[in-house]
Structures are given as structure tokens and as C-alpha cells.
Coordinates of C-alpha atoms in Angstrom, one line a residue:
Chain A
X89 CA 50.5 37.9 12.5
X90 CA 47.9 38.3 10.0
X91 CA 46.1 41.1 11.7
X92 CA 49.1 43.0 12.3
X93 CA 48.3 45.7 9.2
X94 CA 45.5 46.5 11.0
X95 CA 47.2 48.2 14.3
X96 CA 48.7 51.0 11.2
X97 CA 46.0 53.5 11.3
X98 CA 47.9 54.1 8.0
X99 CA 47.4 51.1 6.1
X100 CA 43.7 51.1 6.9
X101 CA 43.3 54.8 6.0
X102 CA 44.8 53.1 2.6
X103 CA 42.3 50.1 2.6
X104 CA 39.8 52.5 3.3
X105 CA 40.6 54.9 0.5
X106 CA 41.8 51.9 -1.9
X107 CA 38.4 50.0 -1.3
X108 CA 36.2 53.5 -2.2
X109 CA 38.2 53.3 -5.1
X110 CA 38.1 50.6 -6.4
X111 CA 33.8 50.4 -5.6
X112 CA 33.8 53.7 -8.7
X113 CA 36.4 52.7 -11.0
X114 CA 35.0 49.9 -13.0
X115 CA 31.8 51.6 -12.4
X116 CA 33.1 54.3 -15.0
X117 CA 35.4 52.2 -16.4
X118 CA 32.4 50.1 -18.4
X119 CA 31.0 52.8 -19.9
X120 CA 34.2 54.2 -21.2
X121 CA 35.4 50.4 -22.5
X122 CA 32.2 50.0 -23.9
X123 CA 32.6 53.4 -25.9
X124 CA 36.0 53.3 -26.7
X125 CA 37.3 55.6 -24.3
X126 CA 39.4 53.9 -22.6
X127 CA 42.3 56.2 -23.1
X128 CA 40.3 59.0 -21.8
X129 CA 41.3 57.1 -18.4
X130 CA 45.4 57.7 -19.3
X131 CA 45.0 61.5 -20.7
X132 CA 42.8 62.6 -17.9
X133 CA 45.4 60.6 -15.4
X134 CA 48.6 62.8 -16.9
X135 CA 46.4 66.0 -16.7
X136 CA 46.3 65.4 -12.8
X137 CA 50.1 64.9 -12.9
X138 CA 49.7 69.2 -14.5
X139 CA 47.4 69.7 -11.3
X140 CA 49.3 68.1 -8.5
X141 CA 52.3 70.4 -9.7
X142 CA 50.1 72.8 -9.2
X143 CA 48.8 72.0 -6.0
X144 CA 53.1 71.1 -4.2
X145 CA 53.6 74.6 -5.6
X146 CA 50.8 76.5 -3.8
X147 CA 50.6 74.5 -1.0
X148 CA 47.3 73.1 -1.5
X149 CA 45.9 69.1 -1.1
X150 CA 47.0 68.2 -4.4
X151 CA 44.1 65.9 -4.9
X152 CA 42.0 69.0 -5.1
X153 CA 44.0 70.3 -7.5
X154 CA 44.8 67.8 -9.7
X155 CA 40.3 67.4 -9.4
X156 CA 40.1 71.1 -10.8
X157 CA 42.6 70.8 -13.6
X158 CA 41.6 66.7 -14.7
X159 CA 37.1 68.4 -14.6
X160 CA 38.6 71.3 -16.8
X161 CA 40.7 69.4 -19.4
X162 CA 38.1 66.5 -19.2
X163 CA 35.6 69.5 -20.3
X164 CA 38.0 70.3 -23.3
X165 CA 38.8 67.4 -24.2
X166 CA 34.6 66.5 -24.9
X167 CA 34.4 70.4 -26.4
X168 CA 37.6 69.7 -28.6
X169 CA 36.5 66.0 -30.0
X170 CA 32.7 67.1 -30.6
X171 CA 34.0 70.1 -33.0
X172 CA 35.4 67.5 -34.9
X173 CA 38.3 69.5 -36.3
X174 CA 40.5 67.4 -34.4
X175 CA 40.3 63.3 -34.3
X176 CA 39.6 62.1 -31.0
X177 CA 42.2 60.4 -30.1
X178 CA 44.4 62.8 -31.5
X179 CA 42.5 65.6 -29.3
X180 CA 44.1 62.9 -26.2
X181 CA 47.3 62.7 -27.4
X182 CA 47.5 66.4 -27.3
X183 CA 45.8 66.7 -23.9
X184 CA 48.1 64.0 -22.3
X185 CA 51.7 65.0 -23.5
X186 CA 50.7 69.1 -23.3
X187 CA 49.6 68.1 -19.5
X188 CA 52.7 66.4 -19.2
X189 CA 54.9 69.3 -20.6
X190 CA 53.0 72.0 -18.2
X191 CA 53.9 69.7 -15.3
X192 CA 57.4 69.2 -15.9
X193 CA 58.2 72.6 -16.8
X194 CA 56.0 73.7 -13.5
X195 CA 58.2 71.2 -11.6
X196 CA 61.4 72.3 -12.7
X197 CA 60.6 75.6 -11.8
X198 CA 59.8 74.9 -8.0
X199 CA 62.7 72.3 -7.6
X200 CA 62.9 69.9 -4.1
X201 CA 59.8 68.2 -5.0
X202 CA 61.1 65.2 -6.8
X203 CA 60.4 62.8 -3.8
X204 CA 56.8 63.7 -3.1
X205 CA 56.1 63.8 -7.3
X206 CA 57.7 60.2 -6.9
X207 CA 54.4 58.5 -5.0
X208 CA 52.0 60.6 -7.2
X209 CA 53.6 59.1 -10.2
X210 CA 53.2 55.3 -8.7
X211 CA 51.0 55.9 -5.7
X212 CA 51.8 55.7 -2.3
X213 CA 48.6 54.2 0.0
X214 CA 50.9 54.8 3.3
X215 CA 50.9 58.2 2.7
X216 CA 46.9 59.1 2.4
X217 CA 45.6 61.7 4.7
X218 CA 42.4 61.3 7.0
X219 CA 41.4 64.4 4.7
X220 CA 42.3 62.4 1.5
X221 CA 40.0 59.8 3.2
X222 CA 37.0 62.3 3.8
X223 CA 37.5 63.9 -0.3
X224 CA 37.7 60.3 -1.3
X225 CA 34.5 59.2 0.0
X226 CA 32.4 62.2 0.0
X227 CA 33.4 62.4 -4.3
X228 CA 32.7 59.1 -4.7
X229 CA 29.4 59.0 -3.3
X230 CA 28.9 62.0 -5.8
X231 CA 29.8 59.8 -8.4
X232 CA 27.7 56.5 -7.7
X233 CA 24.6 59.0 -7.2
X234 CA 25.2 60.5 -10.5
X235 CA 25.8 57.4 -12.2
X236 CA 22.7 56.3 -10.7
X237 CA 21.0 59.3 -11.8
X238 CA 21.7 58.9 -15.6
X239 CA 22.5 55.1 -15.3
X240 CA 19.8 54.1 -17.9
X241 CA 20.5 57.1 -20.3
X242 CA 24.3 56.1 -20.1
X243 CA 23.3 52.3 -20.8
X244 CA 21.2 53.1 -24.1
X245 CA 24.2 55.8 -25.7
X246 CA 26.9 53.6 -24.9
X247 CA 25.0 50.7 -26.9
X248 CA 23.6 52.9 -29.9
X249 CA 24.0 57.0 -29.4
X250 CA 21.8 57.7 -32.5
X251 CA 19.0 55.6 -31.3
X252 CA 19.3 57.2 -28.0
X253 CA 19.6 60.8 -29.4
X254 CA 15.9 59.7 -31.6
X255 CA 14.6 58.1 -28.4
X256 CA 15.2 62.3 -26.9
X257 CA 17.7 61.4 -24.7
X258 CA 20.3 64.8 -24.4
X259 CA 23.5 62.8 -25.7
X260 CA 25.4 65.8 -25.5
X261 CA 24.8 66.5 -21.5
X262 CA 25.0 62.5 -20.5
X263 CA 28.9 62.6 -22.9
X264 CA 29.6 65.5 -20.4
X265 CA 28.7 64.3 -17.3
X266 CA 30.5 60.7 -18.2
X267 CA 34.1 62.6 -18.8
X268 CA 33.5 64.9 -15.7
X269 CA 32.7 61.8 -13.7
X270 CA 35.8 60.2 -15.3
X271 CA 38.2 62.7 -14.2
X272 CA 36.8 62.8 -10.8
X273 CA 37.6 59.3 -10.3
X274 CA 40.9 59.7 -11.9
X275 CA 41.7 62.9 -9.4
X276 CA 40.8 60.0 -6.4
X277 CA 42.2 56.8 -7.9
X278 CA 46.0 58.8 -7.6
X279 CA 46.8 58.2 -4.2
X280 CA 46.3 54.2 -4.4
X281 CA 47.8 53.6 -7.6
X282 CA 49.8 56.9 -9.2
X283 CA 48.9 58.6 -12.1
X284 CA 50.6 56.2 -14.2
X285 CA 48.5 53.0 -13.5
X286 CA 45.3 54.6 -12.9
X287 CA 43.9 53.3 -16.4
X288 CA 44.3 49.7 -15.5
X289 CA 42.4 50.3 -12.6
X290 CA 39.3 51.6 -14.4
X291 CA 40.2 49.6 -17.6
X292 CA 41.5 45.9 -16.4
X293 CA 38.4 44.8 -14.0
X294 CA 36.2 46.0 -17.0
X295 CA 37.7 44.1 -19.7
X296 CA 38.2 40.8 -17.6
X297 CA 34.4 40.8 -16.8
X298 CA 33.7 41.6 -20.5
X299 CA 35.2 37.8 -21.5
X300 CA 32.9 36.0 -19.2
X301 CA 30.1 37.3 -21.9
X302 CA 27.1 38.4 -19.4
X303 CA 24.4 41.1 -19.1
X304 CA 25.0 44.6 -18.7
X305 CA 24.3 44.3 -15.0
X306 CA 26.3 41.1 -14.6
X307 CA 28.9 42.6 -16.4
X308 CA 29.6 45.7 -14.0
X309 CA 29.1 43.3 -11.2
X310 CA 31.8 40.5 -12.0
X311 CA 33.9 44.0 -12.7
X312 CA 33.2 45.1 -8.9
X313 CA 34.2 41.8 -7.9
X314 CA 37.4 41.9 -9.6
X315 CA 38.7 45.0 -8.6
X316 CA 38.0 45.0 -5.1
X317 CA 39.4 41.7 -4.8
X318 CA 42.7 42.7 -6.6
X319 CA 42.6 46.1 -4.6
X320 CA 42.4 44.3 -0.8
X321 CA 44.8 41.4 -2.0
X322 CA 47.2 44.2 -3.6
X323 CA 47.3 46.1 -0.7
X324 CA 48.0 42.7 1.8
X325 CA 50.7 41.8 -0.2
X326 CA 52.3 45.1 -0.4
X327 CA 52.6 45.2 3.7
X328 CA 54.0 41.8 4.1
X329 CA 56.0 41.8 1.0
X330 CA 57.1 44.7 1.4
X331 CA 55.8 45.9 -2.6
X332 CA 54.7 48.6 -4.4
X333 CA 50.6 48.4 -3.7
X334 CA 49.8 50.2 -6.7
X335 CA 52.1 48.0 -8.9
X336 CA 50.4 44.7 -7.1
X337 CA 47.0 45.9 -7.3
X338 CA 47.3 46.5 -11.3
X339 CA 49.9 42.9 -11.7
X340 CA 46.9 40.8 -9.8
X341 CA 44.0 42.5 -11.8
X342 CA 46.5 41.4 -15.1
X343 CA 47.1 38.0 -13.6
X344 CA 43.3 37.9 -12.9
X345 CA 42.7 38.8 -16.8
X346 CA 45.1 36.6 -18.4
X347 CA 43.6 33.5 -16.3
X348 CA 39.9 34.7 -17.7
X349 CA 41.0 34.9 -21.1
X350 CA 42.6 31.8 -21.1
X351 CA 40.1 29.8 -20.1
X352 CA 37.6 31.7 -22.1
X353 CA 39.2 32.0 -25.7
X354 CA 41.3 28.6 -24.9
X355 CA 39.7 27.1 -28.6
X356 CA 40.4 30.4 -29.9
X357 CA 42.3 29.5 -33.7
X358 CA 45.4 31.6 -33.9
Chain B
X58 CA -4.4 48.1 -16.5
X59 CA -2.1 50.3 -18.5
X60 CA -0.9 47.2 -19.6
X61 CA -4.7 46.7 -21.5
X62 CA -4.3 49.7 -22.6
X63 CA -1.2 49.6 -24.9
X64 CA -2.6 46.3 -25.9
X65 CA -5.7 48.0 -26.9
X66 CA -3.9 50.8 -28.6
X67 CA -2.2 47.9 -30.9
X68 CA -5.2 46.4 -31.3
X69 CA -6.8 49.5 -33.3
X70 CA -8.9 49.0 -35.9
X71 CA -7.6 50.1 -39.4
X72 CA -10.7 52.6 -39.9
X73 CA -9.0 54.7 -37.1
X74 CA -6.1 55.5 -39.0
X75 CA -6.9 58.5 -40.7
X76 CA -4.6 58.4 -43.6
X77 CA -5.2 61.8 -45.0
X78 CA -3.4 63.1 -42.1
X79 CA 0.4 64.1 -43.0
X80 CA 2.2 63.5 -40.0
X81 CA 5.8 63.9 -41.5
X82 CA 6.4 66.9 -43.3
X83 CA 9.5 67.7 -45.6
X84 CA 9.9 71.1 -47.1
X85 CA 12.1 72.1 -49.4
X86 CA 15.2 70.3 -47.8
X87 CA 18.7 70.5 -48.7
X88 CA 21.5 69.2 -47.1
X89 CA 25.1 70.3 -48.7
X90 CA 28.3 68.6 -47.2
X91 CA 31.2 71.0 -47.8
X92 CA 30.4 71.9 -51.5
X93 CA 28.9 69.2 -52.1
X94 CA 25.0 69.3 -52.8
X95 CA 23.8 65.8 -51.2
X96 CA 20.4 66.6 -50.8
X97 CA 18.4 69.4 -53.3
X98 CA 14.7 70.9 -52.8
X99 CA 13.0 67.7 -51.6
X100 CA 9.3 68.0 -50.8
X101 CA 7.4 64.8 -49.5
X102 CA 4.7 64.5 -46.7
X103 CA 4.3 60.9 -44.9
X104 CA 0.7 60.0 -43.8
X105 CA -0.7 58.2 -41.1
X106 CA -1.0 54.4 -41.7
X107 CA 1.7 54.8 -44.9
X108 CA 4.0 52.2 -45.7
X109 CA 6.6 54.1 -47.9
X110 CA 10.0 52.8 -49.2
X111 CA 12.6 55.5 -49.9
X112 CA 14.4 53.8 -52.5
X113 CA 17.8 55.1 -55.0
X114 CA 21.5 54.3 -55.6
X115 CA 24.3 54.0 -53.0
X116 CA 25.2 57.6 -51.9
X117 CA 21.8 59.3 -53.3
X118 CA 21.3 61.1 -49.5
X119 CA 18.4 58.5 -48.4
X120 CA 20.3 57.8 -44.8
X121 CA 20.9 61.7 -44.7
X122 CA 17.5 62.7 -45.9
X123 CA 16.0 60.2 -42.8
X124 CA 19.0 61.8 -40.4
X125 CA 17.3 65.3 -41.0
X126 CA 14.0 63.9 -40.6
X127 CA 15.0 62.3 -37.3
X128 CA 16.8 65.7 -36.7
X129 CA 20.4 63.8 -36.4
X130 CA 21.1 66.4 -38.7
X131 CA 20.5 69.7 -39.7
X132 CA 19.4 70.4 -43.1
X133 CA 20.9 73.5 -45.0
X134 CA 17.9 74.9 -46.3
X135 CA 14.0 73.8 -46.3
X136 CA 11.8 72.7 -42.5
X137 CA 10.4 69.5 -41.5
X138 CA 7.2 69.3 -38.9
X139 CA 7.0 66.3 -37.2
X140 CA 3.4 65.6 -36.1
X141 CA 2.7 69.7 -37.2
X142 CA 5.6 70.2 -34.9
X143 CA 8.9 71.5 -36.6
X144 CA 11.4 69.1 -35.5
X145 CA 13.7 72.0 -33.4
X146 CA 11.3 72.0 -31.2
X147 CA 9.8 69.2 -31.4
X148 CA 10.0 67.0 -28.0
X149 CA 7.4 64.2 -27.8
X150 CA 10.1 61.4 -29.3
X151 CA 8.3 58.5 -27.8
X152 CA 6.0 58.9 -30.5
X153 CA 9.0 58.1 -32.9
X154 CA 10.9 54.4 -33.3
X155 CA 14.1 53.9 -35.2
X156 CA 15.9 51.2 -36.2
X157 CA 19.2 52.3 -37.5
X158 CA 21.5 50.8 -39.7
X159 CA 22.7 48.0 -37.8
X160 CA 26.4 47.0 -39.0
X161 CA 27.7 50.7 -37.9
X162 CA 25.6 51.1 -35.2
X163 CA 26.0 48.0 -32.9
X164 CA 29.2 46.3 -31.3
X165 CA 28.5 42.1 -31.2
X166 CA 30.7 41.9 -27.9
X167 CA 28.4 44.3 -26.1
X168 CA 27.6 43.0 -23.0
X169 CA 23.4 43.2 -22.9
X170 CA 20.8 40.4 -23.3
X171 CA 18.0 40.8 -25.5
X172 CA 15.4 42.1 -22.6
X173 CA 18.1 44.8 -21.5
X174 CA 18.5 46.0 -25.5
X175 CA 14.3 46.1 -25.7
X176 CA 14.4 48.0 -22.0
X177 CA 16.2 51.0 -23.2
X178 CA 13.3 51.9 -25.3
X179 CA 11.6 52.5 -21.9
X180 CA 14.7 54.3 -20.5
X181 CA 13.3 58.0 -22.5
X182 CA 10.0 57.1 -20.7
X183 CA 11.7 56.9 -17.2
X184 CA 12.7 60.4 -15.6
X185 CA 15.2 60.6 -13.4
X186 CA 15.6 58.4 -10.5
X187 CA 12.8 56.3 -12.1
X188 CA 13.3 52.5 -12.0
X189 CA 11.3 49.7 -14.1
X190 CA 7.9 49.1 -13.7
X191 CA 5.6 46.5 -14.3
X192 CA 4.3 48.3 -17.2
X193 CA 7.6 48.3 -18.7
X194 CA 8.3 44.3 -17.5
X195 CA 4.8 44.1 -19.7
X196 CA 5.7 46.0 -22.5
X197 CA 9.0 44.5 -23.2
X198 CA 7.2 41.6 -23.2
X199 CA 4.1 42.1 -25.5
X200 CA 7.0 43.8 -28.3
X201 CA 9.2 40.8 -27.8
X202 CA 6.6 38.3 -28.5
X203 CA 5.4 40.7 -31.3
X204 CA 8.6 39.8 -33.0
X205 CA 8.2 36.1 -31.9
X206 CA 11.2 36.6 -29.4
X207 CA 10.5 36.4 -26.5
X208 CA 11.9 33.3 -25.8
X209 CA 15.5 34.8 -26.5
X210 CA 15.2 37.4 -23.9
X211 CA 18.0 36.3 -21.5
X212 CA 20.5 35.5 -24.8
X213 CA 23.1 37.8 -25.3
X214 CA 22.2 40.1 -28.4
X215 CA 25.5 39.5 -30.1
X216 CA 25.0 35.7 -29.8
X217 CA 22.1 35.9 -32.3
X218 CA 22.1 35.8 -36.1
X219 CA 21.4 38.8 -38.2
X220 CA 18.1 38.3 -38.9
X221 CA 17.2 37.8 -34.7
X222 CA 19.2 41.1 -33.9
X223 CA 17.2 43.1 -36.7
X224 CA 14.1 41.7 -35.1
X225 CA 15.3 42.6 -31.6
X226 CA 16.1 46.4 -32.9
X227 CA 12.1 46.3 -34.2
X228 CA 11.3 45.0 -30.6
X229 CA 12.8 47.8 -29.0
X230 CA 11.6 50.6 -31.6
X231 CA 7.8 48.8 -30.3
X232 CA 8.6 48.8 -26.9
X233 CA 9.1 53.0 -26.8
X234 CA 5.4 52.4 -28.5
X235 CA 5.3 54.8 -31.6
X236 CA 3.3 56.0 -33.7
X237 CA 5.7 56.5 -36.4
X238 CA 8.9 54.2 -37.4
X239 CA 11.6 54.7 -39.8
X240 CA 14.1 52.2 -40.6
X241 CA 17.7 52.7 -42.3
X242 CA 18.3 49.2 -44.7
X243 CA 17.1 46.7 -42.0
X244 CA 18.0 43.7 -44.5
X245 CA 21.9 44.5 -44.8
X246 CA 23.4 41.3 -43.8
X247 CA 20.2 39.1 -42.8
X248 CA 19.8 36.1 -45.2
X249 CA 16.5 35.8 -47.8
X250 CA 14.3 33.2 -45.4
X251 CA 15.0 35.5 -42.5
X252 CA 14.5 39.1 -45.1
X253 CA 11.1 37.2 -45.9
X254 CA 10.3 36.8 -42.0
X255 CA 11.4 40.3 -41.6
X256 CA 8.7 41.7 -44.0
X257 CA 5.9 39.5 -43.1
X258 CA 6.7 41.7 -39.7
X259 CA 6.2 44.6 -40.9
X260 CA 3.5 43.8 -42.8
X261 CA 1.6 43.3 -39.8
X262 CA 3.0 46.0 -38.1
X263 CA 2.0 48.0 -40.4
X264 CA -1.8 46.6 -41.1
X265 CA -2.4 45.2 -37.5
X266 CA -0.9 47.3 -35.5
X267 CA -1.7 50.3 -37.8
X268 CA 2.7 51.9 -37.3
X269 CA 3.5 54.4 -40.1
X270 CA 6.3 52.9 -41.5
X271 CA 9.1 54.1 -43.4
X272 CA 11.6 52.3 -44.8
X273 CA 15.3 52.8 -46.4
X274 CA 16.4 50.5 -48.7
X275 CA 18.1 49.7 -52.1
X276 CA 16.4 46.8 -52.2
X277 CA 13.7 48.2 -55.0
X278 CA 12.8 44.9 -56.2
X279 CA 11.7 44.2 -52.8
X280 CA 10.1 47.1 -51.1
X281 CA 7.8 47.7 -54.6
X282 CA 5.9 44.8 -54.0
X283 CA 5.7 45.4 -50.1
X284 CA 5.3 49.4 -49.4
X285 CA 2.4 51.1 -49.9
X286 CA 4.6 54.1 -51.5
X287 CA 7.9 55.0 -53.1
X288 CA 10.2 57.7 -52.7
X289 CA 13.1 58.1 -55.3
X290 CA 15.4 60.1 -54.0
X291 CA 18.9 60.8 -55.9
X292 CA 20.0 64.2 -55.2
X293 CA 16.3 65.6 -55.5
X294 CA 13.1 63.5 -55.2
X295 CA 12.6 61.7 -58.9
X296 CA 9.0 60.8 -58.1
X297 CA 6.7 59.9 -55.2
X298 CA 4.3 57.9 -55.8
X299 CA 2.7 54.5 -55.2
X300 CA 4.1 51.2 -55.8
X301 CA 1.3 50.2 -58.0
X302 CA 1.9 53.2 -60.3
X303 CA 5.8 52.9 -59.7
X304 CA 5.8 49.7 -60.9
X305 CA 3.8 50.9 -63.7
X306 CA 6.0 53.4 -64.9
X307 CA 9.2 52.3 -63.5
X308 CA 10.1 50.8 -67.0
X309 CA 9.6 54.7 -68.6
X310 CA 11.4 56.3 -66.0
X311 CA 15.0 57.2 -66.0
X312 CA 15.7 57.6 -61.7
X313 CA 19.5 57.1 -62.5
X314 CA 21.9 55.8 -64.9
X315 CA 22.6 52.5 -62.5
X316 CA 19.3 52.1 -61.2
X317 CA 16.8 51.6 -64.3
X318 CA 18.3 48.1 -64.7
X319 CA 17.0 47.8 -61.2
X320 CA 13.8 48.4 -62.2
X321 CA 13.4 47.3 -65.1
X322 CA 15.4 43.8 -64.0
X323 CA 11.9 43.5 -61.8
X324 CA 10.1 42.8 -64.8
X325 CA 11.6 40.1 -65.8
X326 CA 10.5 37.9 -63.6

């Protein structure tokens, strides 16, 4: 009985694609919990919704899509907030509901797709392609070797960017490269959880490891361990349950945080 | 082997420091924020070996006037050569440590111990694809046990007390091993045994270990009696000069409407 869900070449094209997943997300997500940018996650996630509209239209995988249009915006976004003519959340505010707009009105225009926009909104791991398998593992290994690439730059400006701008590190280039590696995880993390619970998968593992109060490298660790845990368990659950797997991946990384952060801050004074 | 030789490069003799050497150079600098003139004409060269305290009142441009020196910022008007190099251009930061101000600078809930805070000074060293050495294993240890902390190295840095974090900050400004380092008002927050501590430390960074030192502070009372010279900055540069004469004259000089009961406080006691 138990190893039924592994005769559906289906479910473990979703395993597959889910564990990739959730092996990069927390490996961004630290870096943009540490600085702050965890809505980054949300407004890059709501640009893809603009991208995957594009992508039913033409006909096209919208992964691919929704990748060109999240690397785009993400690159505005950073251009945007550096001017500092606008505030930077306020820059994501306008990012996330503009995105939103362009893919409703985009939607409305090419009607019949409201079942299909359905598991992009929520995700929809029965559905991913043998191709969506190949894009999802080929970008991801992009993204762990460019995170291992600037790994020790990211460390330093995440902890102190003046310091690391004296020490001659180029802040500007490494800020880049974090929101263009954001948005490519966002553009893969759709299929497995929808665009509107992607930031708990980058954010939630991240913030749960942050109460146990460990090194850096302990840190992204107990993050790894969390999500792929939650992911695997989330997507069991969802075959024999019969459940959303996006919704039970994020639920078990929340039940997973709120049992750390009780047993953490339990002496906390309210 | 490279190890001995950073030791021995500490370990330099103070008759090597040649202190007629200017290796900061500030020329005519201004810095204007909107309309507003933070920073007017300011002219001051910082030698080899120097101690010097940039002292004046809350808001008088010292943290900007070290941001433009560090080339954070970009003054309005006026160059500065870092090492005869104009900063622009300049590219050879390992020969520069900074401590910046802590409270804005530093979240207590990051997630690094004490070693990983001292290793990033060695990240700038490290190209790409470059991973720790034994050189850096050694480094990070001779400039934590210079700040006698070496036996916090696998605490978490937000776990210590002011004083422990400032020293850990000095620790990794050592660890990048400069020539030259500035610091923006290290004592904010850190009580007076552990401000005393602190400047016993650089003390001996500066005459042991023969670091350039330059130091931000309102703290005038202090830094008089431990820098070797004094920069009065308000707007322009009041006076330059060392803290023997400054304390000399402080009592005739008018820096600011606030600060001469500063200095003049200093004499009473």
C-alpha cells in the first residue's frame, strides 16, 4: 500500500520536481530573510502569475514564461529601490498588484483558461511535465552553482553591506544576482506550490531554522532539512489524503514552525 | 609560512613606520545633501602610524566626511587619494579595515558565530570559487586572540555584550590585515570598564602593531587623552592639530556653541 504512489510516473515526476525545489528555496530564502526581503519572494511570485498569462496565450511552457517576466521585473524592482525615489517596499507593492492587474486583464482577454490559471494559482504537482522536470533541474543546478559562486560575498553583505562594500566587494552586482536568482526559483517553485504560497516555501524553512539560534552554515542546513521534509511528507499526504500538496507542504512547514517556536521562546514574557 | 609572515608583518618595529608619509589625502571636500551644505572645503592628510580622533557635535558630517573617505559616498566637490591613489579608482581595499557604527549596522538575531563574522574579512581575499585556507584558519586566529577572543569563536555574535561585539568588529577589520583602519563611534553602547578595555586595544594596535588609526567619536574628553591628533570637524575643519596642543588651546577655542563646554568640562578634572 505504501508504495503504491510510486507506480504514478506522475506523482514521482512531482517528488522529483518538488524535492529540486525544495533543495534551492531556503537556499535563497536565507539570504532574503536575513536582508529583509522576504516579500521580494510574494511580488516576484504575482509577477509570474503576469508571465504564465502570457505563456497560455501564446502557447508556450508557461514556466518559461513566467522565468522571463519574474528575471525582468526582479531586475526592476533592484533598479527601482536603488534610485531611491521610491521606498522599497513600496517599489513591491507596485510590482505585485501592477503584475496582478496585467495578468487579469491578459486573462480576460483570452477567456477559457480559468481551469489551467486555477493549479498555477495553488499548484498542481500531478500536472508537471517530464520537460517541467528537465527546466527544473537544469535551473536549479544554475542556481546552487551561482550561489556557490558568490556564497561568501552574499554571506558578508547580508550581515553588514557597508563593511562589505569597504572590504571591495561589488554590492551592487552580488544585490543583482540575489533577485535574479530569486525569481528563478520563484518561476520553478510554481508548479509544486502556486504562485500564491511560493513565499512560505522560501520564507517558512528559513525562519523556523533561524529560532534554533545556530551558525550561518547550521542555519541553512536545519532550513534544508525542514523543507525537504515538509515537501516529501506534503506530497505523501496529498496522494493518500486526497489534499491539496501545495497547501500541505506550506500547513506542515507552519506546523513545523509553530512547534520550534514554542519550544524555543516557551519563557518568553508576554 | 605565510602564516610567519603576517605575524612578522605585526610584529614591525615602530622605526619602520615612516610617519611623514600621508597616506590619506582629503582635498577640498564638500558634501551638500539637497541644499544643505554638510560638509564645506575640508583639507586634512592622515599619516602613517597616526592615531587621529575626528571629533565635533552630533550632525557636524564626521560619519559622512569618513563615508567619502571610504568612498561610501561621493563628495560634491574636492578628491581624496587613498595611498596616492584617488579613491575612484582605487582597488587595493584589503589594505583598508572598518569598523562601522555598530547599532545600525548589525542585526543581534543574525545567525553567524564569532569565527564566521572574523572569516568574512577573508572573503574580499578569496576569488571566486576559492574556499578557506589554512592561512585564513590562521589568521582568524592570530586577530581573534589579538582582541583576547578567541575563546568565543564558536558563540553566536549576538549572544555577546556590547563591548565583546565591538571587539569582534576590530577582529575582523585585523583579519583583512590593513594597513589603515577607520572606525565610526566604536564606544556607542559599550559600558566604561569595557570602553577602557577597548582603548587599551587600540593602543596597542596602534603602537605594536604600528595600524593607522582613525577614529570617530564625540567622545572629546576621551580620545584627547588617547589619539595622537584631532580633527574638528563642524561643517568645515575648525583645527587639526595634536592633542597635546588641542588640549592646550581647547579652552581659547570656540569649535561650536555646544561643544566648548566639552572641552573646557575636560579641565576640570
Amino acid at each position: 500500500m505504501f508504495l503504491d504512489i510510486f507506480q504514478y510516473s506522475f506523482i514521482v515526476r512531482g517528488l522529483e520536481a518538488g524535492i529540486i525545489v525544495a533543495i534551492i528555496a531556503p537556499l535563497i530564502g536565507v539570504f532574503l530573510v536575513l536582508r529583509r526581503y522576504s516579500l521580494i519572494a510574494d511580488t516576484l511570485a504575482h509577477v509570474s502569475l503576469a508571465g504564465i498569462s502570457i505563456g497560455l496565450i501564446l502557447g508556450i511552457n508557461p514556466v518559461l514564461t513566467a522565468l522571463g517576466t519574474t528575471v525582468i521585473a526582479s531586475l526592476g524592482i533592484e533598479k527601482l529601490r536603488t534610485s531611491k525615489r521610491v521606498y522599497g517596499e513600496s517599489a513591491l507593492a507596485l510590482f505585485l498588484s501592477g503584475s496582478l492587474a496585467l495578468a487579469i486583464v491578459l486573462l480576460s482577454l483570452a477567456r477559457g483558461f480559468n481551469a489551467n490559471l486555477f493549479s498555477y494559482l495553488f499548484g498542481s504537482i500531478t500536472t508537471v511535465a517530464v520537460s517541467d522536470v528537465y527546466i527544473i533541474f537544469t535551473l536549479a543546478i544554475v542556481v546552487i552553482i551561482v550561489l556557490a559562486v558568490f556564497y561568501k560575498e552574499l554571506v558578508y553583505i547580508t550581515f553588514d553591506e557597508s563593511s562589505a562594500k569597504v572590504s571591495g566587494i561589488p554590492t551592487k552586482l552580488i544585490n543583482t544576482i540575489l533577485i535574479f536568482l530569486s525569481a528563478i526559483t520563484v518561476s520553478l517553485s510554481i508548479p509544486i506550490v502556486g504562485v500564491l504560497l511560493i513565499s512560505a516555501l522560501i520564507v517558512i524553512p528559513v525562519i523556523s531554522a533561524l529560532q534554533l539560534r545556530k551558525s550561518f552554515i547550521k542555519t541553512i542546513l536545519y532550513s534544508e532539512i525542514i523543507s525537504i521534509f515538509s515537501v516529501i511528507t506534503g506530497i505523501f499526504l496529498s496522494f493518500y489524503l486526497n489534499l491539496s500538496a501545495g497547501g500541505a507542504i506550506v500547513l506542515i512547514m507552519l506546523a513545523i514552525f509553530i512547534f520550534i517556536f514554542t519550544i524555543k521562546n516557551h519563557n518568553l514574557k508576554y | 609560512m605565510e602564516n610567519n609572515s603576517y605575524i612578522q608583518k605585526n610584529l614591525k618595529t615602530s622605526n619602520r613606520v615612516d610617519h611623514s608619509k600621508n597616506i590619506i589625502e582629503v582635498n577640498n571636500v564638500s558634501f551638500n545633501y539637497g541644499d544643505e551644505e554638510v560638509l564645506k572645503d575640508i583639507t586634512l592628510n592622515i599619516h602613517m602610524g597616526d592615531y587621529l580622533g575626528i571629533v565635533g557635535p552630533n550632525g557636524a558630517g564626521k560619519t559622512t566626511l569618513l563615508k567619502i573617505i571610504l568612498g561610501l559616498l561621493n563628495p560634491s566637490h574636492g578628491s581624496i587619494k587613498l595611498f596616492g591613489q584617488d579613491v575612484k579608482k582605487f582597488k587595493d581595499w584589503s589594505r583598508v579595515g572598518y569598523v562601522p557604527q555598530k547599532a545600525t549596522n548589525f542585526d543581534v538575531n543574525f545567525p553567524a558565530t564569532v569565527r564566521e563574522v572574523v572569516a568574512m574579512a577573508r572573503f574580499a581575499k578569496r576569488g571566486l570559487f576559492r574556499f578557506a585556507t589554512k592561512e585564513d584558519d590562521a589568521i582568524i586566529e592570530i586577530s581573534l586572540k589579538h582582541v583576547d577572543m578567541w575563546g568565543y569563536k564558536d558563540r553566536l555574535i549576538g549572544d555577546l555584550s556590547s563591548g565583546q561585539q565591538q571587539r569582534i568588529f576590530i577582529a575582523r577589520a585585523l583579519a583583512g590585515q590593513p594597513e589603515i583602519i577607520f572606525l565610526d563611534e566604536p564606544t556607542t553602547g559599550v559600558d566604561q570598564n569595557a570602553q577602557n578595555e577597548f582603548y587599551n586595544l587600540l593602543r596597542k594596535l596602534n603602537k605594536e602593531l604600528n595600524l593607522t588609526l582613525v577614529l570617530v567619536t564625540h567622545d572629546i574628553d576621551r580620545i584627547i587623552k588617547e589619539a595622537m591628533h584631532i580633527a574638528c570637524v563642524d561643517r568645515i575643519l575648525v583645527c587639526h592639530t595634536s592633542s597635546e596642543e588641542f588640549i592646550k588651546q581647547s579652552e581659547f577655542l570656540n569649535i561650536s556653541g555646544q561643544n566648548i563646554k566639552v572641552i573646557t568640562h575636560h579641565h576640570n578634572h
